Coordinates of C-alpha atoms in Angstrom, one line a residue:
Chain T
M1 CA 45.8 38.6 -53.4
I2 CA 47.5 35.8 -51.6
G3 CA 51.2 35.3 -51.9
A4 CA 52.8 32.0 -50.9
S5 CA 50.4 31.5 -48.1
R6 CA 47.6 29.1 -48.7
T7 CA 45.7 29.8 -45.5
L8 CA 43.4 32.8 -45.4
V9 CA 41.8 34.2 -42.3
I10 CA 39.1 36.8 -42.8
G11 CA 37.6 38.8 -40.0
I12 CA 34.3 40.3 -40.9
G13 CA 33.1 43.4 -39.0
S14 CA 32.4 47.0 -38.6
P15 CA 33.4 49.8 -36.3
H16 CA 30.2 49.4 -34.2
G17 CA 30.2 47.8 -30.7
D18 CA 30.8 44.0 -30.7
D19 CA 30.5 43.9 -34.4
Q20 CA 34.2 44.8 -34.3
A21 CA 35.0 41.3 -33.1
G22 CA 36.2 40.0 -36.5
W23 CA 38.4 43.0 -37.1
L24 CA 39.9 42.9 -33.6
L25 CA 40.6 39.2 -33.9
I26 CA 42.7 39.9 -37.0
D27 CA 44.5 42.7 -35.1
R28 CA 45.3 40.1 -32.4
L29 CA 46.6 37.5 -34.9
S30 CA 48.6 40.2 -36.8
A31 CA 50.4 41.0 -33.6
E32 CA 51.6 37.4 -33.5
A33 CA 52.9 37.6 -37.1
F34 CA 51.8 34.4 -38.6
S35 CA 53.9 33.8 -41.6
D36 CA 51.8 31.0 -43.0
A37 CA 48.5 32.7 -43.0
Q38 CA 47.1 35.7 -44.9
L39 CA 45.0 37.9 -42.6
R40 CA 42.3 40.2 -44.0
K41 CA 39.5 42.3 -42.7
A42 CA 36.2 42.5 -44.6
S43 CA 33.3 44.9 -44.1
T44 CA 30.8 43.1 -46.2
P45 CA 30.6 39.3 -46.7
H46 CA 30.8 39.5 -50.5
N47 CA 34.3 40.9 -50.2
L48 CA 35.5 37.4 -49.5
I49 CA 34.7 36.2 -53.0
D50 CA 37.5 38.4 -54.3
W51 CA 40.1 36.8 -52.1
I52 CA 39.4 33.1 -51.9
D53 CA 40.6 31.9 -55.3
D54 CA 44.2 31.0 -54.3
C55 CA 43.7 29.6 -50.8
D56 CA 43.1 26.0 -49.8
S57 CA 42.2 26.7 -46.2
L58 CA 39.8 29.4 -45.2
H59 CA 38.9 30.6 -41.7
L60 CA 36.0 33.1 -41.4
V61 CA 35.5 35.0 -38.2
D62 CA 32.4 37.0 -37.5
A63 CA 30.4 38.3 -34.6
C64 CA 27.0 36.7 -33.8
S65 CA 24.1 37.8 -31.7
T66 CA 23.5 34.5 -30.0
G67 CA 25.6 32.0 -28.0
L68 CA 27.5 31.8 -24.8
S69 CA 30.9 30.7 -26.1
V70 CA 33.0 30.9 -29.2
A71 CA 31.6 28.5 -31.8
R72 CA 33.7 26.7 -34.3
L73 CA 31.9 25.2 -37.3
D74 CA 33.7 23.1 -40.0
L75 CA 31.9 23.9 -43.2
S76 CA 34.2 21.8 -45.4
D77 CA 31.7 19.1 -46.1
G78 CA 28.8 21.4 -46.1
G79 CA 27.3 19.5 -43.3
Q80 CA 27.3 22.4 -40.8
L81 CA 26.3 25.0 -43.3
A82 CA 22.7 24.9 -42.0
S83 CA 24.1 25.5 -38.5
A84 CA 26.1 28.4 -39.8
G85 CA 23.0 29.7 -41.4
K86 CA 21.4 30.0 -38.0
L87 CA 24.3 32.1 -36.8
A88 CA 25.1 34.1 -39.8
R89 CA 22.1 34.3 -42.1
C90 CA 21.2 37.7 -40.9
S91 CA 20.2 41.1 -42.2
S92 CA 23.3 42.2 -43.9
S93 CA 24.5 44.8 -46.4
H94 CA 22.5 44.2 -49.6
H95 CA 21.0 41.1 -47.8
V96 CA 24.0 39.1 -49.1
D97 CA 24.8 37.4 -45.9
L98 CA 27.9 35.3 -45.2
V99 CA 26.2 31.9 -45.7
S100 CA 24.7 33.1 -49.0
V101 CA 28.2 34.2 -50.1
I102 CA 29.6 30.8 -49.2
E103 CA 26.7 29.1 -51.1
L104 CA 27.3 31.3 -54.1
A105 CA 31.1 30.7 -54.0
G106 CA 30.3 26.9 -53.9
L107 CA 28.0 27.1 -56.9
L108 CA 30.7 28.9 -58.8
D109 CA 33.4 26.2 -57.8
R110 CA 35.4 28.8 -55.9
L111 CA 35.5 27.4 -52.4
P112 CA 38.7 26.0 -50.9
D113 CA 38.9 22.5 -49.7
R114 CA 38.7 23.5 -46.0
I115 CA 36.4 26.2 -44.5
V116 CA 36.1 26.9 -40.8
M117 CA 33.7 29.5 -39.4
W118 CA 34.3 31.0 -36.0
A119 CA 31.4 32.8 -34.4
I120 CA 32.1 35.2 -31.6
P121 CA 29.1 36.1 -29.4
G122 CA 28.4 39.8 -29.0
E123 CA 26.0 41.7 -26.8
S124 CA 25.6 45.1 -28.3
F125 CA 26.0 46.3 -31.9
Q126 CA 25.2 49.9 -31.5
P127 CA 26.9 52.5 -33.8
A128 CA 30.3 53.9 -32.6
Q129 CA 30.1 52.0 -29.3
P130 CA 33.2 50.3 -27.8
I131 CA 33.6 46.6 -27.6
S132 CA 32.0 45.0 -24.5
D133 CA 34.2 43.4 -21.9
R134 CA 32.6 40.0 -22.4
C135 CA 33.1 40.2 -26.2
S136 CA 36.8 41.1 -25.6
Q137 CA 37.2 37.9 -23.6
Y138 CA 35.6 35.9 -26.4
I139 CA 38.0 37.5 -28.9
N140 CA 40.9 36.5 -26.7
Q141 CA 39.5 33.0 -26.5
C142 CA 38.9 32.7 -30.2
A143 CA 42.4 34.1 -31.0
Q144 CA 44.0 31.4 -28.8
L145 CA 42.0 28.6 -30.4
L146 CA 42.6 29.8 -33.9
A147 CA 46.3 30.5 -33.4
R148 CA 46.7 27.0 -32.0
E149 CA 44.9 25.6 -35.0
L150 CA 47.0 27.6 -37.4
R151 CA 50.2 26.5 -35.8
H152 CA 49.3 22.9 -36.0
A153 CA 47.9 23.1 -39.5
Chain I
M1 CA -19.6 35.5 -50.4
T2 CA -18.8 39.2 -49.8
K3 CA -15.7 40.5 -51.4
P4 CA -13.4 41.9 -48.6
T5 CA -13.3 45.7 -48.8
T6 CA -9.9 46.0 -47.0
R7 CA -6.8 44.2 -48.1
R8 CA -3.4 44.4 -46.5
I9 CA -0.2 43.1 -48.1
E10 CA 3.0 42.9 -46.2
V11 CA 6.4 42.1 -47.6
G12 CA 8.6 41.5 -44.6
A13 CA 11.7 43.3 -45.8
L14 CA 12.7 44.5 -49.2
T15 CA 15.6 42.2 -50.3
R16 CA 18.6 42.9 -52.4
V17 CA 18.8 46.6 -51.7
E18 CA 21.1 48.3 -49.2
G19 CA 19.3 48.9 -45.9
E20 CA 15.8 48.5 -44.5
G21 CA 12.4 50.0 -45.0
A22 CA 8.8 49.5 -45.7
L23 CA 6.3 50.2 -48.4
R24 CA 2.8 51.1 -47.3
V25 CA 0.1 51.2 -49.8
Q26 CA -3.6 52.0 -49.5
V27 CA -6.0 51.4 -52.3
D28 CA -9.8 52.0 -52.7
G29 CA -11.0 49.7 -55.5
E30 CA -8.8 50.4 -58.4
R31 CA -7.7 53.8 -57.0
V32 CA -4.4 54.2 -55.2
I33 CA -4.9 56.4 -52.2
R34 CA -1.5 56.4 -50.6
V35 CA 2.0 55.1 -51.4
N36 CA 4.5 55.7 -48.6
L37 CA 8.1 54.6 -48.9
A38 CA 8.7 54.4 -45.2
I39 CA 12.3 54.2 -44.2
Y40 CA 12.3 53.1 -40.6
E41 CA 16.0 52.6 -40.1
P42 CA 17.1 55.2 -37.6
P43 CA 18.8 58.3 -38.9
R44 CA 22.5 58.2 -38.3
F45 CA 23.1 62.0 -38.0
F46 CA 26.4 62.1 -39.8
E47 CA 26.2 65.8 -40.3
A48 CA 25.9 66.4 -36.6
L49 CA 28.7 64.0 -36.0
L50 CA 31.0 66.1 -38.2
V51 CA 30.3 69.5 -36.5
G52 CA 33.1 70.5 -34.1
R53 CA 35.6 68.1 -35.6
P54 CA 38.8 69.1 -37.5
L55 CA 38.3 69.1 -41.2
E56 CA 40.9 66.4 -41.6
D57 CA 38.5 63.9 -39.9
V58 CA 35.8 64.5 -42.5
P59 CA 36.9 62.2 -45.3
D60 CA 37.3 59.1 -43.0
I61 CA 33.9 59.8 -41.4
T62 CA 31.9 60.5 -44.6
A63 CA 33.4 57.3 -46.1
R64 CA 31.6 55.4 -43.4
I65 CA 28.2 56.5 -44.7
C66 CA 28.4 53.7 -47.3
G67 CA 30.4 50.5 -47.7
I68 CA 29.6 50.3 -51.4
C69 CA 30.2 53.9 -52.5
P70 CA 32.6 55.4 -50.0
V71 CA 34.7 57.1 -52.7
A72 CA 31.8 59.4 -53.7
Y73 CA 31.2 60.4 -50.1
Q74 CA 34.8 61.0 -49.3
N75 CA 35.6 62.9 -52.4
T76 CA 32.5 65.1 -52.4
S77 CA 33.4 66.1 -48.9
I78 CA 37.0 66.7 -49.9
F79 CA 36.1 68.8 -53.0
A80 CA 33.7 71.0 -50.9
L81 CA 36.4 71.5 -48.2
E82 CA 39.0 72.3 -50.8
Q83 CA 36.6 75.0 -52.1
A84 CA 36.2 76.4 -48.6
L85 CA 40.0 76.4 -48.1
G86 CA 40.9 77.7 -51.6
V87 CA 42.9 74.6 -52.5
A88 CA 43.6 74.0 -56.1
I89 CA 44.9 70.5 -57.0
T90 CA 47.2 69.5 -59.9
P91 CA 45.9 67.9 -63.1
E92 CA 47.8 64.7 -62.1
L93 CA 45.9 64.4 -58.8
R94 CA 42.6 65.2 -60.5
R95 CA 43.2 62.3 -62.9
L96 CA 43.9 60.0 -60.0
R97 CA 40.6 61.1 -58.4
R98 CA 38.8 60.2 -61.7
L99 CA 40.5 56.8 -61.6
L100 CA 39.1 56.3 -58.0
Y101 CA 35.6 57.1 -59.3
C102 CA 36.1 54.6 -62.2
A103 CA 37.1 51.9 -59.6
E104 CA 34.0 52.6 -57.5
W105 CA 31.6 52.5 -60.5
I106 CA 33.0 49.2 -61.7
E107 CA 32.8 47.7 -58.2
S108 CA 29.4 49.1 -57.3
H109 CA 27.7 48.6 -60.7
G110 CA 29.1 45.1 -60.8
V111 CA 27.6 44.2 -57.4
H112 CA 24.3 45.8 -58.2
M113 CA 23.8 44.2 -61.6
H114 CA 24.9 40.7 -60.8
L115 CA 23.9 40.2 -57.2
L116 CA 20.9 42.4 -56.9
N117 CA 19.2 43.4 -60.1
I118 CA 19.7 40.8 -62.9
P119 CA 17.9 38.1 -60.8
D120 CA 14.7 40.2 -61.3
F121 CA 14.8 39.6 -65.1
F122 CA 14.7 35.9 -64.7
D123 CA 12.3 35.7 -61.7
C124 CA 15.2 34.4 -59.5
H125 CA 14.8 35.2 -55.8
S126 CA 18.5 35.6 -55.2
S127 CA 21.9 35.7 -56.8
I128 CA 22.3 32.0 -55.8
E129 CA 19.3 31.1 -58.0
L130 CA 20.8 33.2 -60.8
A131 CA 24.2 31.5 -60.4
K132 CA 22.5 28.1 -60.8
R133 CA 21.1 29.2 -64.2
F134 CA 23.9 31.5 -65.4
P135 CA 27.1 30.4 -63.6
D136 CA 29.5 31.8 -66.2
E137 CA 27.7 35.2 -66.3
V138 CA 27.7 35.5 -62.5
R139 CA 31.4 34.5 -62.4
R140 CA 32.2 37.1 -65.0
G141 CA 30.2 39.8 -63.0
L142 CA 32.1 39.0 -59.8
R143 CA 35.4 39.3 -61.6
L144 CA 34.4 42.8 -62.7
K145 CA 33.6 43.7 -59.1
K146 CA 36.9 42.3 -58.0
H147 CA 38.8 44.5 -60.5
G148 CA 37.0 47.5 -59.1
N149 CA 38.1 46.5 -55.6
E150 CA 41.7 45.9 -56.7
L151 CA 42.0 49.3 -58.2
L152 CA 40.5 50.8 -55.1
E153 CA 43.1 49.0 -53.0
V154 CA 45.9 50.4 -55.1
L155 CA 44.6 54.0 -55.0
G156 CA 42.9 54.1 -51.6
G157 CA 45.0 51.7 -49.5
R158 CA 42.1 49.3 -49.1
A159 CA 39.0 48.4 -51.1
V160 CA 36.3 49.4 -48.6
H161 CA 36.5 52.8 -46.9
P162 CA 39.7 53.9 -48.5
V163 CA 42.2 55.6 -46.2
N164 CA 44.6 57.1 -48.7
V165 CA 42.6 60.2 -49.8
T166 CA 42.7 63.5 -48.0
V167 CA 42.0 67.1 -48.5
G168 CA 44.6 68.3 -51.0
G169 CA 45.1 65.0 -52.7
F170 CA 46.5 61.6 -51.5
F171 CA 48.7 60.6 -48.5
R172 CA 50.8 58.6 -50.9
A173 CA 50.7 58.5 -54.7
P174 CA 50.3 55.0 -56.0
R175 CA 53.3 53.3 -57.7
R176 CA 53.1 53.2 -61.4
Q177 CA 54.0 49.6 -61.4
S178 CA 51.1 48.8 -59.1
L179 CA 48.7 50.3 -61.5
Q180 CA 50.4 48.7 -64.5
A181 CA 50.0 45.3 -62.9
L182 CA 46.2 45.8 -63.3
V183 CA 46.3 46.5 -67.1
E184 CA 45.9 42.9 -68.4
D185 CA 42.9 42.3 -66.1
F186 CA 41.4 45.6 -67.1
K187 CA 41.8 44.8 -70.8
W188 CA 39.9 41.6 -70.2
G189 CA 37.4 43.5 -68.1
L190 CA 36.7 46.0 -70.9
E191 CA 35.8 43.1 -73.3
A192 CA 33.8 41.4 -70.6
S193 CA 31.9 44.6 -69.8
I194 CA 30.9 45.0 -73.4
E195 CA 29.4 41.4 -73.3
V196 CA 27.6 42.3 -70.1
A197 CA 26.1 45.4 -71.7
R198 CA 24.9 43.4 -74.8
W199 CA 23.5 40.7 -72.5
V200 CA 21.4 43.1 -70.2
A201 CA 20.3 45.2 -73.1
H202 CA 18.3 42.3 -74.5
F203 CA 16.4 41.5 -71.3
E204 CA 12.7 41.8 -71.4
F205 CA 11.8 45.2 -69.9
P206 CA 8.3 46.2 -68.7
E207 CA 6.6 48.9 -70.7
F208 CA 7.0 51.8 -68.3
T209 CA 8.1 55.2 -69.4
R210 CA 7.3 58.5 -67.8
P211 CA 8.1 62.1 -68.3
Y212 CA 10.8 62.3 -65.7
E213 CA 12.9 65.3 -65.0
M214 CA 16.3 63.6 -65.0
V215 CA 19.1 65.4 -63.2
A216 CA 22.9 64.8 -63.5
L217 CA 26.2 66.6 -63.7
H218 CA 27.4 67.7 -67.1
H219 CA 31.0 68.6 -67.9
G220 CA 31.9 69.9 -71.3
Q221 CA 34.9 67.7 -71.8
E222 CA 34.3 64.5 -70.0
Y223 CA 31.7 62.0 -68.8
P224 CA 30.6 63.4 -65.4
M225 CA 32.1 61.9 -62.3
N226 CA 33.8 64.4 -60.1
E227 CA 32.9 67.8 -61.5
G228 CA 30.4 69.7 -63.7
N229 CA 27.3 71.8 -63.7
I230 CA 24.0 70.3 -62.6
V231 CA 21.7 70.0 -65.6
S232 CA 18.3 68.4 -66.2
T233 CA 16.2 67.1 -69.1
A234 CA 13.9 70.0 -68.3
G235 CA 16.6 72.6 -69.1
L236 CA 18.1 73.3 -65.7
D237 CA 21.8 74.3 -65.9
I238 CA 23.3 75.5 -62.7
A239 CA 26.6 75.5 -60.8
P240 CA 26.7 73.2 -57.7
T241 CA 26.9 76.4 -55.6
E242 CA 23.3 77.0 -56.7
Y243 CA 22.0 73.6 -55.7
E244 CA 20.1 74.6 -52.6
T245 CA 18.3 77.3 -54.6
H246 CA 16.8 74.6 -56.8
F247 CA 16.5 71.6 -54.6
E248 CA 15.4 71.1 -51.0
E249 CA 15.4 68.2 -48.6
R250 CA 12.1 67.9 -46.7
H251 CA 11.0 65.7 -43.8
V252 CA 8.0 63.5 -44.5
E253 CA 6.1 62.0 -41.6
H254 CA 6.3 58.4 -42.8
S255 CA 10.1 58.2 -43.2
T256 CA 13.2 58.7 -41.1
A257 CA 15.0 59.7 -44.3
L258 CA 14.7 63.2 -45.8
Q259 CA 13.2 63.5 -49.3
S260 CA 14.5 65.9 -51.8
V261 CA 12.3 67.9 -54.1
R262 CA 12.7 70.4 -56.9
L263 CA 12.0 74.0 -56.1
P264 CA 9.8 75.9 -56.3
D265 CA 7.1 73.4 -57.1
G266 CA 8.1 70.6 -54.8
G267 CA 8.1 68.0 -57.6
E268 CA 10.2 64.8 -57.8
Y269 CA 13.2 64.2 -60.0
F270 CA 15.3 61.3 -61.1
V271 CA 19.1 60.8 -60.6
G272 CA 21.4 57.9 -61.4
P273 CA 23.1 56.2 -64.4
L274 CA 20.1 56.6 -66.7
A275 CA 20.0 60.3 -66.0
R276 CA 23.7 60.6 -66.5
L277 CA 23.7 58.7 -69.8
N278 CA 20.7 60.6 -71.2
L279 CA 22.4 63.9 -70.5
N280 CA 25.9 63.0 -71.4
R281 CA 25.9 60.2 -74.0
D282 CA 28.1 62.2 -76.3
L283 CA 30.8 62.3 -73.6
L284 CA 31.1 58.5 -73.2
S285 CA 34.4 56.9 -74.1
T286 CA 34.6 55.7 -77.7
T287 CA 33.7 52.1 -77.1
A288 CA 31.0 52.8 -74.5
R289 CA 29.4 55.2 -77.0
Q290 CA 29.5 52.5 -79.7
V291 CA 27.9 50.0 -77.4
S292 CA 25.2 52.5 -76.5
D293 CA 24.5 52.9 -80.2
E294 CA 24.2 49.2 -80.9
V295 CA 22.2 47.9 -78.0
G296 CA 18.8 48.8 -79.5
I297 CA 17.7 51.5 -77.1
S298 CA 16.4 54.8 -78.3
W299 CA 18.2 57.5 -76.3
P300 CA 17.1 59.4 -74.3
C301 CA 15.5 56.6 -72.5
F302 CA 12.8 57.2 -69.8
N303 CA 12.2 53.6 -68.7
P304 CA 13.6 53.2 -65.2
Y305 CA 14.0 49.4 -65.7
Q306 CA 16.5 50.1 -68.4
S307 CA 18.8 51.8 -65.9
I308 CA 20.6 48.5 -65.9
V309 CA 21.7 49.1 -69.5
A310 CA 23.0 52.5 -68.6
R311 CA 24.8 51.0 -65.6
A312 CA 26.4 48.4 -67.9
I313 CA 27.5 51.0 -70.4
E314 CA 29.0 53.1 -67.7
V315 CA 31.1 50.0 -66.7
V316 CA 32.4 49.9 -70.2
H317 CA 33.2 53.6 -70.0
A318 CA 34.9 53.2 -66.6
Y319 CA 37.2 50.4 -67.8
E320 CA 38.1 52.3 -70.9
E321 CA 38.9 55.5 -69.0
S322 CA 40.8 53.5 -66.4
L323 CA 43.0 52.0 -69.0
K324 CA 43.7 55.4 -70.5
L325 CA 44.4 57.0 -67.1
I326 CA 46.7 54.2 -66.1
D327 CA 48.6 54.4 -69.4
Q328 CA 49.2 58.1 -68.9
Y329 CA 50.0 57.9 -65.2
E330 CA 53.4 59.1 -63.9
E331 CA 54.0 59.3 -60.2
P332 CA 53.5 63.0 -59.3
E333 CA 56.2 64.9 -57.4
T334 CA 53.6 66.0 -54.9
A335 CA 50.8 63.8 -53.7
R336 CA 49.1 66.4 -51.6
I337 CA 48.7 70.1 -51.8
D338 CA 49.3 71.9 -48.6
Y339 CA 46.8 74.3 -47.2
E340 CA 46.2 76.6 -44.2
P341 CA 43.0 76.2 -42.2
R342 CA 40.7 79.2 -42.5
A343 CA 37.1 80.2 -42.1
G344 CA 35.2 79.4 -45.2
E345 CA 32.3 77.7 -46.9
G346 CA 32.4 75.2 -49.8
M347 CA 30.0 73.0 -51.7
A348 CA 30.5 70.3 -54.2
A349 CA 28.4 67.9 -56.3
T350 CA 29.8 64.6 -57.8
E351 CA 28.3 61.5 -59.3
A352 CA 28.1 58.5 -56.9
P353 CA 27.3 55.2 -58.7
R354 CA 23.6 55.6 -57.9
G355 CA 23.4 59.3 -58.7
L356 CA 24.1 62.9 -57.9
I357 CA 25.5 63.6 -54.4
Y358 CA 25.8 67.1 -52.9
H359 CA 27.8 68.3 -49.8
R360 CA 28.2 71.7 -48.2
Y361 CA 30.5 72.6 -45.3
K362 CA 31.5 75.6 -43.2
T363 CA 34.8 75.8 -41.4
D364 CA 36.1 78.1 -38.7
K365 CA 39.5 79.7 -38.7
A366 CA 41.0 76.8 -36.9
G367 CA 39.7 74.4 -39.6
R368 CA 36.9 72.9 -37.5
I369 CA 33.6 72.0 -39.1
T370 CA 30.8 74.4 -38.0
F371 CA 28.2 73.2 -40.5
A372 CA 27.7 70.1 -42.7
K373 CA 25.0 69.2 -45.2
I374 CA 25.0 65.9 -47.1
V375 CA 22.4 65.0 -49.7
P376 CA 22.8 61.4 -51.0
P377 CA 21.3 60.1 -54.3
T378 CA 18.7 57.9 -52.7
S379 CA 17.0 60.7 -50.8
Q380 CA 16.7 62.5 -54.1
N381 CA 15.2 59.4 -55.8
Q382 CA 12.7 58.5 -53.0
G383 CA 10.0 60.9 -54.1
Q384 CA 10.3 59.7 -57.7
I385 CA 10.1 56.0 -56.6
E386 CA 6.9 56.8 -54.7
S387 CA 5.5 58.5 -57.8
D388 CA 6.5 55.6 -60.0
L389 CA 4.8 53.1 -57.6
R390 CA 1.6 55.2 -57.7
E391 CA 1.7 54.8 -61.5
L392 CA 2.6 51.1 -61.4
L393 CA 0.2 49.9 -58.8
P394 CA -3.1 50.2 -60.7
R395 CA -1.6 47.9 -63.3
L396 CA -0.9 45.3 -60.6
L397 CA -4.0 45.3 -58.4
H398 CA -5.6 42.2 -60.1
R399 CA -2.7 40.2 -58.9
D400 CA -2.3 38.6 -55.5
D401 CA -0.4 40.4 -52.7
P402 CA 3.0 38.6 -52.8
E403 CA 3.2 39.2 -56.6
I404 CA 2.4 42.9 -56.1
G405 CA 5.1 43.1 -53.5
L406 CA 7.7 41.4 -55.8
E407 CA 6.8 43.7 -58.7
C408 CA 7.2 46.8 -56.5
E409 CA 10.5 45.6 -55.3
K410 CA 11.7 45.1 -58.9
L411 CA 10.9 48.7 -59.8
I412 CA 12.5 50.0 -56.6
R413 CA 15.7 47.9 -57.2
S414 CA 16.0 49.4 -60.7
Y415 CA 17.0 52.6 -58.9
D416 CA 19.7 50.8 -56.9
P417 CA 18.6 52.6 -53.7
C418 CA 21.1 52.7 -51.0
I419 CA 19.0 53.3 -47.8
S420 CA 22.1 53.1 -45.6
C421 CA 23.2 56.2 -47.4
S422 CA 19.9 58.0 -47.1
T423 CA 19.6 56.4 -43.8
H424 CA 18.2 52.7 -45.1
F425 CA 14.3 49.1 -47.0
L426 CA 11.2 46.8 -47.7
K427 CA 8.2 45.9 -46.0
L428 CA 5.0 46.3 -48.1
E429 CA 1.8 47.0 -46.3
L430 CA -1.2 47.2 -48.8
T431 CA -4.6 48.2 -47.5
R432 CA -7.5 47.8 -49.9
R433 CA -10.9 49.2 -49.4

């Protein structure tokens, strides 16, 4: 449920290795207490369908297994959805991956006007492993970029 | 041209189920030689992970076994530990726990029906294809799922992997007003769930009935969720403490997941919503019972494809029971019953959305776990699924390989397998001679 805030940031993750990136990013932003953005953690992509009805700007943050820097994809016009698919159309719980969830929400007219996806590169996604140093650096980088964007929204 | 004597069919990965695995089939002419449901996802060794840890850690760890049905794992472990510790909870806390199960059934059944299983009945390859044809129905289904998650958030602190449940009760009792705030949505959900049940009951189901032994909990006064004897359509009626005398998990060479069998004969059995409904229909809520009477199915039903109807009726039940429990709810004086650690042993069986689940633990005098055993529903259904596929395949062999793969997947999905729980699904490899 979203109160007065119209911006929603969702970090998708799990407790396993660099897959924690989305959750740790939310922790980082929570520490900065953004009053104008609702921050949420999700374990499975289809959770986000429950939360997006009342927002007009949506930021999705997830770990990805490729890339050498934080990637920012503006999905608002659907133009970069194919690119997002390369990053996020992966084996996922129930095989309902993030891009499929965005497509489904779009078909049901439930997408906000603005959607930005942030992809944080990870190296290892093994169960119960700590976050890697490199991924931690990417999380810091993503937090700074996203915070700047939220402040200037 | 010589007809090939060997034929191999491979489906890259079974879609729209939880987890990963393969199906390997070998046929000789029209004769099915071998059907192996091969779960290749590595085992996660949750039981070993629990040994040596304080009992207080157990609910948070067992919740991690599944993102879809954490409540069943958490609570079954809690009930078993409470038995080991001699903890008796209050009726108020027991009702809150039933409300948690209602929330999980609404959420899990909502996801399985609308995102995973219903597409099969319209030859849609995904929920996205289904949403193009039935946007209003998919929108309705996702709203049901959302209600389940919202109730889980109120009771469990968050929708996935709840953090508010503990041995002895809850860390904090929910506010009455937080539950009351859900009532209008749940009244809508009750009506919507009735429409879902009527819709799915009229799907076209394959003719496929078998003489299953269906196994579920049975409680004399209420539809089984969190308590009861283990009963079966073959006349079994035992306390959960006797589970391991009548059921056994066995390792099979082709799978990383254990498979459960009935003792002493080693036969397969069937758990899940259809088993629950067949064995407990008279205990459904009033409206759910009425819906089960009017949907045109002759109960008991032994067609696994019609599990979706049982699932939909259970959602009606879960909404109706939720409304009743919320209406009765008063904030309890005590949210958690205190206990002293002690050496002991406890076992419990409850009903996860996809079927019976059994846990057993031993603790030492300091309250540390010295033994853990967890039997999820999917490991109990695996042998039955293989047996069903052996029965189904001869009817499919005239078709081409991709079609056979799709039909096998449909049958498997009707069980709502959760391979992550059992450890994880589907690549079909068919060898013909």
